[in-house]
PDB file of C-alpha atoms in Angstrom:
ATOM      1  CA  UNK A   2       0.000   0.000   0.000  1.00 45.00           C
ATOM      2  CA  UNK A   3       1.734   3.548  -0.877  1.00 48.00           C
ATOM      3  CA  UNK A   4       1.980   6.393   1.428  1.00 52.00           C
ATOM      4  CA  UNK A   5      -1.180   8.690   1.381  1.00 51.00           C
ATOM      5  CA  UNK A   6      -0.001  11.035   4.310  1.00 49.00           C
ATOM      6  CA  UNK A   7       0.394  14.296   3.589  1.00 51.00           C
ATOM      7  CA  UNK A   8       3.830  15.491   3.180  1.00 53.00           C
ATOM      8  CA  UNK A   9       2.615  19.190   2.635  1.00 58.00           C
ATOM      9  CA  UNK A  10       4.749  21.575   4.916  1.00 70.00           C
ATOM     10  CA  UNK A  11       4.031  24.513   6.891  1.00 72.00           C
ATOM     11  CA  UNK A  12       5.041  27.828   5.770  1.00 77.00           C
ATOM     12  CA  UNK A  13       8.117  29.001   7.776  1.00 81.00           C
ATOM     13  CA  UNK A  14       8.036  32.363  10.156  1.00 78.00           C
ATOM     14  CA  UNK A  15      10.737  33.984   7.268  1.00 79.00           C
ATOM     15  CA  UNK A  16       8.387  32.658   4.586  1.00 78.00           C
ATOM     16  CA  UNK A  17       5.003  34.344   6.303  1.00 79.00           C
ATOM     17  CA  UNK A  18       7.133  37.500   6.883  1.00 76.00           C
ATOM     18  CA  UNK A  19       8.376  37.777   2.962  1.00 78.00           C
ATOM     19  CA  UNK A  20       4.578  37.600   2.349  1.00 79.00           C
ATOM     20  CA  UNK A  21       3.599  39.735   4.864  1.00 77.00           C
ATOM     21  CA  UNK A  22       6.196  42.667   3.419  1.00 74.00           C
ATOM     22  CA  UNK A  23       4.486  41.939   0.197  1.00 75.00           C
ATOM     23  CA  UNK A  24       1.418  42.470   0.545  1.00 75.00           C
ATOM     24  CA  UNK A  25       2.304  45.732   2.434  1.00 69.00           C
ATOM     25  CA  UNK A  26       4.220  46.908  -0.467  1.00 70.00           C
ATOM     26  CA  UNK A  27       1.034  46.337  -2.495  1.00 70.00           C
ATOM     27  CA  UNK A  28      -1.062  48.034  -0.460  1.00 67.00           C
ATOM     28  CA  UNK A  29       0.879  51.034  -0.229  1.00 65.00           C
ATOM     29  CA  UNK A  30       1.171  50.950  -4.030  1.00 65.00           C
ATOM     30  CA  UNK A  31      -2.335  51.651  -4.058  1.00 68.00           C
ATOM     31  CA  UNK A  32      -2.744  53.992  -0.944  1.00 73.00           C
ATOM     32  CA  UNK A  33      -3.278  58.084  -2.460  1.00 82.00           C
ATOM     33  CA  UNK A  34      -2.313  60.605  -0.412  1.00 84.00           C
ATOM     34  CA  UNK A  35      -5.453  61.637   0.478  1.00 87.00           C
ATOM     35  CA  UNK A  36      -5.453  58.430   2.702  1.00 88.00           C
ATOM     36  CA  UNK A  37      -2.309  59.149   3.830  1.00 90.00           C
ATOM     37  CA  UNK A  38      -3.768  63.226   5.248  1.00 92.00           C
ATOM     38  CA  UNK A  39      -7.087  60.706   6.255  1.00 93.00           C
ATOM     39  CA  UNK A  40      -5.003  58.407   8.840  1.00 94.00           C
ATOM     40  CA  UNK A  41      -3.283  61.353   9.834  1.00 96.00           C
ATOM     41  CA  UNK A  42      -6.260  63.728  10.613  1.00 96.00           C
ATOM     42  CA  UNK A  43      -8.046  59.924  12.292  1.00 96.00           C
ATOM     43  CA  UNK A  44      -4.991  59.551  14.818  1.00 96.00           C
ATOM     44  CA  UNK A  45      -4.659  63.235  16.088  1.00 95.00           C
ATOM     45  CA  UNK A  46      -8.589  63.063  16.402  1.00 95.00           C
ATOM     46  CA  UNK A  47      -7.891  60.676  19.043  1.00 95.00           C
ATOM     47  CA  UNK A  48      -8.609  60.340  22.923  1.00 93.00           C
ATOM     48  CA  UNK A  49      -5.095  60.803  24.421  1.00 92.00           C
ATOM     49  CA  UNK A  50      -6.043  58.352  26.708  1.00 94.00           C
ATOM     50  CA  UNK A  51      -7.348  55.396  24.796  1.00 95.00           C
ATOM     51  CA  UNK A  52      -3.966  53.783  22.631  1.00 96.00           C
ATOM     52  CA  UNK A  53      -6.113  51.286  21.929  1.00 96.00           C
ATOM     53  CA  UNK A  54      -8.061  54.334  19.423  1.00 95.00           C
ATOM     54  CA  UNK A  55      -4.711  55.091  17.928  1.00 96.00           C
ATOM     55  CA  UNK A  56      -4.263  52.078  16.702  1.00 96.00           C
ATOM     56  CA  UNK A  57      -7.570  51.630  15.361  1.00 95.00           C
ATOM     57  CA  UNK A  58      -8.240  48.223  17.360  1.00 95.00           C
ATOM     58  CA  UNK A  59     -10.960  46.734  19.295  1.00 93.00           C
ATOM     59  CA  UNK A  60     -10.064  46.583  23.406  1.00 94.00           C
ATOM     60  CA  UNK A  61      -9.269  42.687  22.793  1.00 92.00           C
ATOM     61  CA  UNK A  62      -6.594  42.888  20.673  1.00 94.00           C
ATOM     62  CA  UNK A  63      -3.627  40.413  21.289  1.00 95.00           C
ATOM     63  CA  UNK A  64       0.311  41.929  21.473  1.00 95.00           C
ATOM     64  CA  UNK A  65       0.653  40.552  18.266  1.00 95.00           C
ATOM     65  CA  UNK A  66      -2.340  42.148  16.516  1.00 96.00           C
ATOM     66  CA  UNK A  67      -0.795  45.480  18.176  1.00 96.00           C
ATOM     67  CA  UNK A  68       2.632  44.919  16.900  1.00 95.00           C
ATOM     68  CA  UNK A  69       0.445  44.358  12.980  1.00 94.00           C
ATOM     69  CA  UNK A  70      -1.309  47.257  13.039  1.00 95.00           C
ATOM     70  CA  UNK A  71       1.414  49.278  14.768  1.00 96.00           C
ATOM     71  CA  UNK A  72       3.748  48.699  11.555  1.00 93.00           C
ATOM     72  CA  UNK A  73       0.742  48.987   9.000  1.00 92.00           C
ATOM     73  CA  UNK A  74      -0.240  52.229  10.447  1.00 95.00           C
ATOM     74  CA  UNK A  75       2.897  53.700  11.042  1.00 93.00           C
ATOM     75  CA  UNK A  76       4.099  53.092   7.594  1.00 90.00           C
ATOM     76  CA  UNK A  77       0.912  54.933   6.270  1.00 91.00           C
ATOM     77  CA  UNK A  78       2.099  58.338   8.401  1.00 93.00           C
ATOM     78  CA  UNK A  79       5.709  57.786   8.389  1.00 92.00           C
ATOM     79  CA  UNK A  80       6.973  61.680   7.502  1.00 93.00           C
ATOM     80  CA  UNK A  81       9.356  60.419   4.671  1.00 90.00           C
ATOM     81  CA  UNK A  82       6.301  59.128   2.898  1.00 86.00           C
ATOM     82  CA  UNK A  83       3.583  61.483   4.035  1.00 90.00           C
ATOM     83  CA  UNK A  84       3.411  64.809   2.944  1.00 90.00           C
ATOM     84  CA  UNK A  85       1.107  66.146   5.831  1.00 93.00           C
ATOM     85  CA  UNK A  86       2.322  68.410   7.875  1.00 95.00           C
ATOM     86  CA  UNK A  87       1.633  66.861  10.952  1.00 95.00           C
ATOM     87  CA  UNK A  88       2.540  63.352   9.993  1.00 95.00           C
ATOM     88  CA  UNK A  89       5.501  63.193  12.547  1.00 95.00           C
ATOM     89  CA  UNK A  90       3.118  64.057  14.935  1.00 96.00           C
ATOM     90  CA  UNK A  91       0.967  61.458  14.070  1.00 96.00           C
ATOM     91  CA  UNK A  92       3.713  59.169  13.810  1.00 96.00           C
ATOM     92  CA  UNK A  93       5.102  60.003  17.249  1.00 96.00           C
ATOM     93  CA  UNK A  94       1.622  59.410  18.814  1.00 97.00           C
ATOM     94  CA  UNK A  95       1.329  56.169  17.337  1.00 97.00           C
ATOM     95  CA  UNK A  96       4.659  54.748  18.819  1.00 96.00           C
ATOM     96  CA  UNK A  97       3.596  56.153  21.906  1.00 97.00           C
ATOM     97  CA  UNK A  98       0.365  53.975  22.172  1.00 97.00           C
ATOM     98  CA  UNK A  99       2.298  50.646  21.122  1.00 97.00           C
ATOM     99  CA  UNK A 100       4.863  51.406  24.147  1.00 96.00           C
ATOM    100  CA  UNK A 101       1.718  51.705  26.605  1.00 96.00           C
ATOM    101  CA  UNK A 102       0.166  48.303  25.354  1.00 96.00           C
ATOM    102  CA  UNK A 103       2.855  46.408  24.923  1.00 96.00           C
ATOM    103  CA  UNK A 104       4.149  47.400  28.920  1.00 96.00           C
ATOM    104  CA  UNK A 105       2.184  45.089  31.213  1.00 95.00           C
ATOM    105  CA  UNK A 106       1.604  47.266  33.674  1.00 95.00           C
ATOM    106  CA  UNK A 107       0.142  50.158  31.696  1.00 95.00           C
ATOM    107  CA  UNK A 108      -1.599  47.822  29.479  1.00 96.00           C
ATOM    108  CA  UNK A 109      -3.310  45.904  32.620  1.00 95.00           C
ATOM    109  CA  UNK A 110      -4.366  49.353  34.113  1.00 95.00           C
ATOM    110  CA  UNK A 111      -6.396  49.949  30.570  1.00 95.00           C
ATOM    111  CA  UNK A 112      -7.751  46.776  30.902  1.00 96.00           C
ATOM    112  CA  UNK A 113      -9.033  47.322  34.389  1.00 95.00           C
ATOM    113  CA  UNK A 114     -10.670  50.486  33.023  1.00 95.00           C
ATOM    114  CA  UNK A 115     -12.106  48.727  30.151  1.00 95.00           C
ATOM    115  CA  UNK A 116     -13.742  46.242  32.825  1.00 95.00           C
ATOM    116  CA  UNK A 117     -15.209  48.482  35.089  1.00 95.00           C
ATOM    117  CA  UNK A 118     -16.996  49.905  31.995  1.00 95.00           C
ATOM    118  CA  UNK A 119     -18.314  46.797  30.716  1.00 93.00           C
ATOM    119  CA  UNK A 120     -19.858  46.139  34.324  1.00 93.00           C
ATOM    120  CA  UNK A 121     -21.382  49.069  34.362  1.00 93.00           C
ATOM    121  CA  UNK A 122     -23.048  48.804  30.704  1.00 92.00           C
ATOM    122  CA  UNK A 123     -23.689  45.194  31.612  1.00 89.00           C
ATOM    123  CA  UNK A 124     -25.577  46.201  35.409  1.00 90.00           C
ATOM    124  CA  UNK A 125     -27.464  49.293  32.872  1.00 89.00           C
ATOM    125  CA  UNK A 126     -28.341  46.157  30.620  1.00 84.00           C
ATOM    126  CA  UNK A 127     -29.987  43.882  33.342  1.00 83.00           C
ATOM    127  CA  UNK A 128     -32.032  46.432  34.661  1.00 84.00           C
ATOM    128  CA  UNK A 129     -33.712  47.215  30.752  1.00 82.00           C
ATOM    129  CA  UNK A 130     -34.054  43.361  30.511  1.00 74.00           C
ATOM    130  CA  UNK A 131     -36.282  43.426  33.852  1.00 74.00           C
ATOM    131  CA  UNK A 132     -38.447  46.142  32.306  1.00 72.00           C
ATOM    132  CA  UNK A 133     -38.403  44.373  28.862  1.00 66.00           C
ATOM    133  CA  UNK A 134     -39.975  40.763  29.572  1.00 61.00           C
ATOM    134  CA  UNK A 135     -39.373  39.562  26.275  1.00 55.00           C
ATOM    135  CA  UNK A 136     -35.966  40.506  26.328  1.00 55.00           C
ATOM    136  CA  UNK A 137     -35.472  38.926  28.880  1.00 54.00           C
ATOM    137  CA  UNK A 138     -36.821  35.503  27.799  1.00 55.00           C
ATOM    138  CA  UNK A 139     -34.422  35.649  25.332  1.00 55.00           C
ATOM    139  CA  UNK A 140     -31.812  36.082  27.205  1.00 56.00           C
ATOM    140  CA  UNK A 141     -32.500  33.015  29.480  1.00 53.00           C
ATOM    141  CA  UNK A 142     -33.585  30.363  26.516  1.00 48.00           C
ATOM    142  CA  UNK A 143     -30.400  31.719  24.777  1.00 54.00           C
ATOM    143  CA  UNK A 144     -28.226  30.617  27.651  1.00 55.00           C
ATOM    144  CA  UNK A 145     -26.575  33.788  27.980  1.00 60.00           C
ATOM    145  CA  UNK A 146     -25.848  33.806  23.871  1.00 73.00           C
ATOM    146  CA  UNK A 147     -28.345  37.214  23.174  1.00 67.00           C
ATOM    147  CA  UNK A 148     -26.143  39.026  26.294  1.00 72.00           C
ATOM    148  CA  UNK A 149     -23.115  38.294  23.962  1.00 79.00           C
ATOM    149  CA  UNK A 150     -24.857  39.252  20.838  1.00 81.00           C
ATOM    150  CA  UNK A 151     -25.237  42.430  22.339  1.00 78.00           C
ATOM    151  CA  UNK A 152     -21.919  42.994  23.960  1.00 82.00           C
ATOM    152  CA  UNK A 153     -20.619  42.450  20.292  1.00 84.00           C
ATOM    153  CA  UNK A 154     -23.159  44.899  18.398  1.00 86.00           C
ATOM    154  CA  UNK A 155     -21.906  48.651  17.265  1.00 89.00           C
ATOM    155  CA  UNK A 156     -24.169  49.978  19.072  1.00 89.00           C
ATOM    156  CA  UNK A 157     -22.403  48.176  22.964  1.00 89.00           C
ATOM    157  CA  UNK A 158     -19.441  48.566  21.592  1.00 90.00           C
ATOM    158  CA  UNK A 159     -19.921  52.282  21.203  1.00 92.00           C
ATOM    159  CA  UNK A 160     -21.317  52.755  24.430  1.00 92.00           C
ATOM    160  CA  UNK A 161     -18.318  50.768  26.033  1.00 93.00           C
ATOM    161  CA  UNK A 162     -15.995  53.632  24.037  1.00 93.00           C
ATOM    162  CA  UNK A 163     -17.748  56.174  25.215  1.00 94.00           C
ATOM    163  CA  UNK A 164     -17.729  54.636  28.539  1.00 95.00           C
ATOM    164  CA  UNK A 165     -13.713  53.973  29.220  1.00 95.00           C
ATOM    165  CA  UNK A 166     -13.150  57.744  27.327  1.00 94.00           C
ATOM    166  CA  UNK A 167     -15.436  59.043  30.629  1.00 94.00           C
ATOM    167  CA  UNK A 168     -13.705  56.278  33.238  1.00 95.00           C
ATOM    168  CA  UNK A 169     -10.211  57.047  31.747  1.00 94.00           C
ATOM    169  CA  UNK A 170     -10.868  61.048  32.320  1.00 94.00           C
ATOM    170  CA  UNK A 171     -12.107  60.901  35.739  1.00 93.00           C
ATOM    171  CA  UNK A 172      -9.176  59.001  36.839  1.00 91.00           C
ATOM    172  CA  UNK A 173      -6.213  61.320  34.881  1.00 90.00           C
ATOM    173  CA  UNK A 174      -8.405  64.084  36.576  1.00 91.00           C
ATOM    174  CA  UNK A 175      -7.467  62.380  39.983  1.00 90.00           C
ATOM    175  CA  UNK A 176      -3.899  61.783  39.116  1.00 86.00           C
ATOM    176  CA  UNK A 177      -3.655  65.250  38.519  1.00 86.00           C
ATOM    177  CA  UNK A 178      -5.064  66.419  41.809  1.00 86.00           C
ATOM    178  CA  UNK A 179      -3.655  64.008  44.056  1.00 86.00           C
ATOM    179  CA  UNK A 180       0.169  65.080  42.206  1.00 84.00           C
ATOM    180  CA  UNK A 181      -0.825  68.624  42.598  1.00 83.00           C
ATOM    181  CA  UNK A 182      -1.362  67.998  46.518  1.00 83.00           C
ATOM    182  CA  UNK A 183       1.348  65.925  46.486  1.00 84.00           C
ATOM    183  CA  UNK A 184       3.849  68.796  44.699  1.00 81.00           C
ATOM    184  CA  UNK A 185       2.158  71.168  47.138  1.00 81.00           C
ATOM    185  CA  UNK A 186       3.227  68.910  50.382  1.00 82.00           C
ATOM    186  CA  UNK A 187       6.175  68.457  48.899  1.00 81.00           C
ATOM    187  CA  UNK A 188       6.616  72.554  48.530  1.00 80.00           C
ATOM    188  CA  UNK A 189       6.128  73.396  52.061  1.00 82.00           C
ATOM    189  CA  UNK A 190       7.771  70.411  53.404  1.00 82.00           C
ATOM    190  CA  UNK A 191      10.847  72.153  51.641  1.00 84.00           C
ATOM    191  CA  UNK A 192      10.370  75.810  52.737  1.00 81.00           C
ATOM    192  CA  UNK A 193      10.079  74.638  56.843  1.00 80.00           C
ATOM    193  CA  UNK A 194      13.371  72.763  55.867  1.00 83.00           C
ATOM    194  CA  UNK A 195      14.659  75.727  54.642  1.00 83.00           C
ATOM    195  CA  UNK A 196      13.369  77.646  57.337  1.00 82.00           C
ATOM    196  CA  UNK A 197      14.706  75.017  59.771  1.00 84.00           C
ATOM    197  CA  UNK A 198      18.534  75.032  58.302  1.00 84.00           C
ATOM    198  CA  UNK A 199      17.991  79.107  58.365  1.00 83.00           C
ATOM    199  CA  UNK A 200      17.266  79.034  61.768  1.00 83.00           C
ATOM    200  CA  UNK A 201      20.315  76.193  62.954  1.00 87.00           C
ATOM    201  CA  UNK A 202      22.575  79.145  60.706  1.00 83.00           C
ATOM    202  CA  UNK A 203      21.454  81.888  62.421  1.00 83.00           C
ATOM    203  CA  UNK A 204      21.787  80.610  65.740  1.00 84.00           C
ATOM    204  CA  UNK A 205      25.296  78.648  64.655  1.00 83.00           C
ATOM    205  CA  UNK A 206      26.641  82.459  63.767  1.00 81.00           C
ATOM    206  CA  UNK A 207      25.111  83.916  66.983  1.00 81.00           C
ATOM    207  CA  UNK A 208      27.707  81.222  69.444  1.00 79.00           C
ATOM    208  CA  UNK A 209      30.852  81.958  66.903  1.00 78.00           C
ATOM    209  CA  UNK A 210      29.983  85.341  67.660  1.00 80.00           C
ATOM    210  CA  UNK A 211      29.609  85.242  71.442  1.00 78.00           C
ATOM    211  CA  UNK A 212      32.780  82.633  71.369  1.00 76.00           C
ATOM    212  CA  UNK A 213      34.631  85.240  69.208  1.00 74.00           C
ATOM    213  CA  UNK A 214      34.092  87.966  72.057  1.00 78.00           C
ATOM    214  CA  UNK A 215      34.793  85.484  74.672  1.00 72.00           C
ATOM    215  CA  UNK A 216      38.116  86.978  75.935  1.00 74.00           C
ATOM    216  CA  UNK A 217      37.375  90.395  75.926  1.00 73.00           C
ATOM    217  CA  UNK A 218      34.477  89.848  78.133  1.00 70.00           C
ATOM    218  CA  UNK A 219      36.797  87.909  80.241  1.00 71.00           C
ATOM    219  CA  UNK A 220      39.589  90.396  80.119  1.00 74.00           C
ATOM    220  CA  UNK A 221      36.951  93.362  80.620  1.00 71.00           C
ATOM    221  CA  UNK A 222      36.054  91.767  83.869  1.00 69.00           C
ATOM    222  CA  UNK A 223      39.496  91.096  85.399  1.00 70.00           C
ATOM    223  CA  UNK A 224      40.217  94.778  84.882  1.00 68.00           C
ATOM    224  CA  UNK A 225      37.324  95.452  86.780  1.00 68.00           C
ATOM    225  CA  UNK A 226      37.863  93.154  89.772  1.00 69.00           C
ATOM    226  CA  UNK A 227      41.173  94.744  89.633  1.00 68.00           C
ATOM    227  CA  UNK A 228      41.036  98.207  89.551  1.00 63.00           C
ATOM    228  CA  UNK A 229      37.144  98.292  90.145  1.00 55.00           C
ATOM    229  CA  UNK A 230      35.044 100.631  88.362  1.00 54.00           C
ATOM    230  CA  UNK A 231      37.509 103.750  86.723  1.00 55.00           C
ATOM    231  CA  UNK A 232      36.076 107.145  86.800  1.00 52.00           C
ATOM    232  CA  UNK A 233      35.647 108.895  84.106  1.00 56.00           C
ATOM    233  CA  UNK A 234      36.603 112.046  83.029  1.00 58.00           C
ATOM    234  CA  UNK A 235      34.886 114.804  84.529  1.00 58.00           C
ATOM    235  CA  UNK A 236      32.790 113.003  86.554  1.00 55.00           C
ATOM    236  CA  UNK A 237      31.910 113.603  90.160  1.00 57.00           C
ATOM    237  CA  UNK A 238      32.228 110.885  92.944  1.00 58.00           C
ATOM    238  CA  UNK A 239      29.971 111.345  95.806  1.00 57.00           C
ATOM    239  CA  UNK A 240      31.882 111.854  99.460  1.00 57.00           C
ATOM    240  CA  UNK A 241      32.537 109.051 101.401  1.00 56.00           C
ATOM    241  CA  UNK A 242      29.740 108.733 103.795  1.00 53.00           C
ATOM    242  CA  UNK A 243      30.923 108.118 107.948  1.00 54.00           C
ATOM    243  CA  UNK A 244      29.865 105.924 110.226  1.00 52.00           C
ATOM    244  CA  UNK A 245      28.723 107.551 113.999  1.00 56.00           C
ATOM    245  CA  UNK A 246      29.837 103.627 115.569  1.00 54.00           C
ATOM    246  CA  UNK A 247      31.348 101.110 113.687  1.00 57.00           C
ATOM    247  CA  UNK A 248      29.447  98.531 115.385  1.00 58.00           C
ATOM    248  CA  UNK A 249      26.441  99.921 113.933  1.00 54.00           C
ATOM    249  CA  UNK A 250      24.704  99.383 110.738  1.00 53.00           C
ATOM    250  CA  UNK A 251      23.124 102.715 110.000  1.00 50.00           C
ATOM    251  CA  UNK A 252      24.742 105.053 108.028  1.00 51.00           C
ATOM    252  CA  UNK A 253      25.266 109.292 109.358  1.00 53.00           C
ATOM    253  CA  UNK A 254      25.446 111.654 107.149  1.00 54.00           C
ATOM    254  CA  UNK A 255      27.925 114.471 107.672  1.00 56.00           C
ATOM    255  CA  UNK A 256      26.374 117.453 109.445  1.00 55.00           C
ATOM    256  CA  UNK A 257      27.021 120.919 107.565  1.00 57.00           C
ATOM    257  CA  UNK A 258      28.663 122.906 109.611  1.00 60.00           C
ATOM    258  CA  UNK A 259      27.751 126.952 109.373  1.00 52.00           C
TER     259      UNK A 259
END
C-alpha cells in the first residue's frame, strides 16, 4: 500500500514575513495621499487616553495584533512618505500607544478600566431586561448567547468607548489632583526645611559670635575686679559717707557745719 499522508509543509516564520512585506508593499502601491492626510487627521482626532483608538483596534486585541497594526499604520504616516504636515506628529503618537500596550503594567491598568466599563453597561443592561420581559426571555432560553450578541453589536461597543473615554478622564483628573497635593506637600515640606537650616545658621553664627568675644568679656572683667570701676573724666564721685559707731549698721550723714 503507498503512502497517502500528507507530506505538505508549513510555511516558515521567514516565509510568512516575505509575504507579509508583500502584501504591504502592495497596499501602499495603491494607498493616495489623500489616505495618507485621512489616517493622519483619524490619529490626532484621538482620545489621548485610549492607545487602543490610535491604533484603530478593538479593546481585545492580542500583542501581536498590536505589533500588525502598529507597523501597517505607522508606515501609512511615516513623515518620509507622508506629505502632511503633521505626519511626525501622528507618527510620534502612534509609537507612543504601542509602548503603553505592549508594557504590562500600563496595558493591565487599561484593561481594568475597560472592565469596570463593561460592568457598568452590563448592570445598565440587566435592569432594561427586567423592564423588557421579552428581552429577557431571550436572554434566558439563549443561555446567555443574546447578552453576547449584544456585547458584540456597534451599538455596545460604542457605548463601552464612550464609557472607558469618561472612566479614563475621571481618573487622569485624579492623578492630577492628588500630584498637585502631592507637589504642594512636597513645597512646604521644603520651605520649613529651609526655614529650619535658616534658623540652625542663624543661631550657629550667633555662638561663633559670642565665642569670638569670649576673651574680651573675660579680660573686661578682670580689669574690673582689679582696679574696680575707673572714673571717668569729669565726673563727680559722691563723698565718702561716715559711720557715727562702727558697730552699727546705720549710716550718718555728715552734718554741715555753718
Amino acid at each position: 500500500m503507498g503512502d497517502n499522508s500528507d507530506t505538505t509543509t508549513a510555511p516558515s516564520p521567514a516565509k510568512i514575513a516575505a509575504q507579509e512585506d508583500a502584501l504591504l508593499k502592495q497596499f501602499f502601491a495603491e494607498v493616495s495621499e489623500v489616505e495618507r492626510d485621512n489616517e493622519v487627521n483619524r490619529i490626532l482626532s484621538c482620545f489621548k487616553l485610549n492607545p487602543f483608538d490610535y491604533l484603530n483596534l478593538s479593546f481585545d486585541s492580542s500583542i501581536d495584533e498590536v505589533k500588525r497594526q502598529y507597523r501597517k499604520l505607522s508606515l501609512l504616516v511615516h513623515p518620509d512618505k507622508c506629505k502632511h504636515p503633521q505626519a511626525k506628529e501622528a507618527f510620534g503618537a502612534l509609537a507612543k500607544a504601542q509602548q503603553l500596550l505592549l508594557d504590562p503594567q500600563e496595558r493591565d491598568y487599561i484593561l481594568n478600566q475597560v472592565n469596570a466599563a463593561k460592568e457598568e453597561l452590563r448592570a445598565k443592561w440587566k435592569k432594561q431586561l427586567k423592564k423588557d420581559t421579552a428581552s429577557k426571555l431571550k436572554s434566558l432560553v439563549t443561555e446567555g448567547k443574546f447578552d453576547q450578541e449584544h456585547e458584540q453589536s456597534e451599538e455596545f461597543q460604542h457605548k463601552l468607548k464612550l464609557k472607558v473615554k469618561e472612566i479614563l478622564t475621571d481618573q487622569e483628573w485624579r492623578r492630577r489632583k492628588m500630584a498637585m497635593r502631592i507637589s504642594e506637600e512636597e513645597g512646604r515640606l521644603k520651605k520649613d526645611e529651609e526655614e529650619t537650616k535658616e534658623l540652625w545658621k542663624r543661631k550657629r553664627e550667633h555662638e561663633e559670635q559670642w565665642e569670638g568675644t569670649r576673651e574680651k568679656r573675660v579680660s573686661s572683667w578682670r580689669d574690673f575686679m582689679k582696679g574696680g570701676k575707673k572714673v571717668k573724666k569729669g565726673e563727680i564721685r559722691p563723698p565718702k559717707l561716715k559711720t557715727e559707731d562702727p558697730n552699727k549698721s546705720y549710716v550718718q550723714r555728715p552734718v554741715k557745719r555753718g
